[in-house]
Amino acid sequence: MNGAAYRPGGLIARFPLDEPTGTPISAFGAVEDLTGNEFQARFFQNADARVTFARPSLVGDGGTSVNFTGSPNAYIQVSNLVHLPTVSLSLWFRAEGDGGILNRDPMFSSNDTFYGLDISAGALRWRVGGETVIETEPGAIQNGMIYT
């Protein structure tokens, strides 16, 4: 049923990442899609990487956030997300060093990344097909700062 309610031309998925303490790891449906499009997602972690729930909100609104440490081994996997020719992305994050923010890997190959957003040497990079296509100045992204 993943994505069964998707409506072309609208918002595809919205994951607020405000899950409470006790949220199950590795169970599809643990990450809620608020659009009603029924995309399911799950958290992943291993011994070197952790997902921590119910962290203080980055914006001080009394809500909570999810903290990922040990990237790339703490992440979210979205099941059956539609593939579109154009993509628009909105996110906010607090930088804590170099690492991946998001990526879309090929399903059956580890040789390349379809697209991804990461931080390297303090530069925010958008990569497509393994090549950097947009990059900020090195050092533009500072640890501990919030970016929207």
C-alpha angles and dihedrals in degrees: 000000000000109000092358092139097046113142115202115235095029139087108305101202140346121197111180093188094217098127117154130242109285096040108150119251119225096011116124110235093036090108108061122224106211096194095079090237089119098231109160126213138178139199122244130198139155137192092288097042133049140195111210120195133207095028117162114279116264091223099046095239095133092257127114137244139203120246122211117197128178097033131221091036097055110064150120123260118203117205121225097347109177119253113229131182091238130036133195118193132193123184144142126213144165112234117231101172135300120331147099123306098181139341142174109218127192109266098231104026136060093197099095147005122238090211138334147169120222145153118241124171088348093304123120108227132192108202128193123185091351093305126108107238100169126026136167122222113286110266094023091117111066125197115255094020122120118231128192 
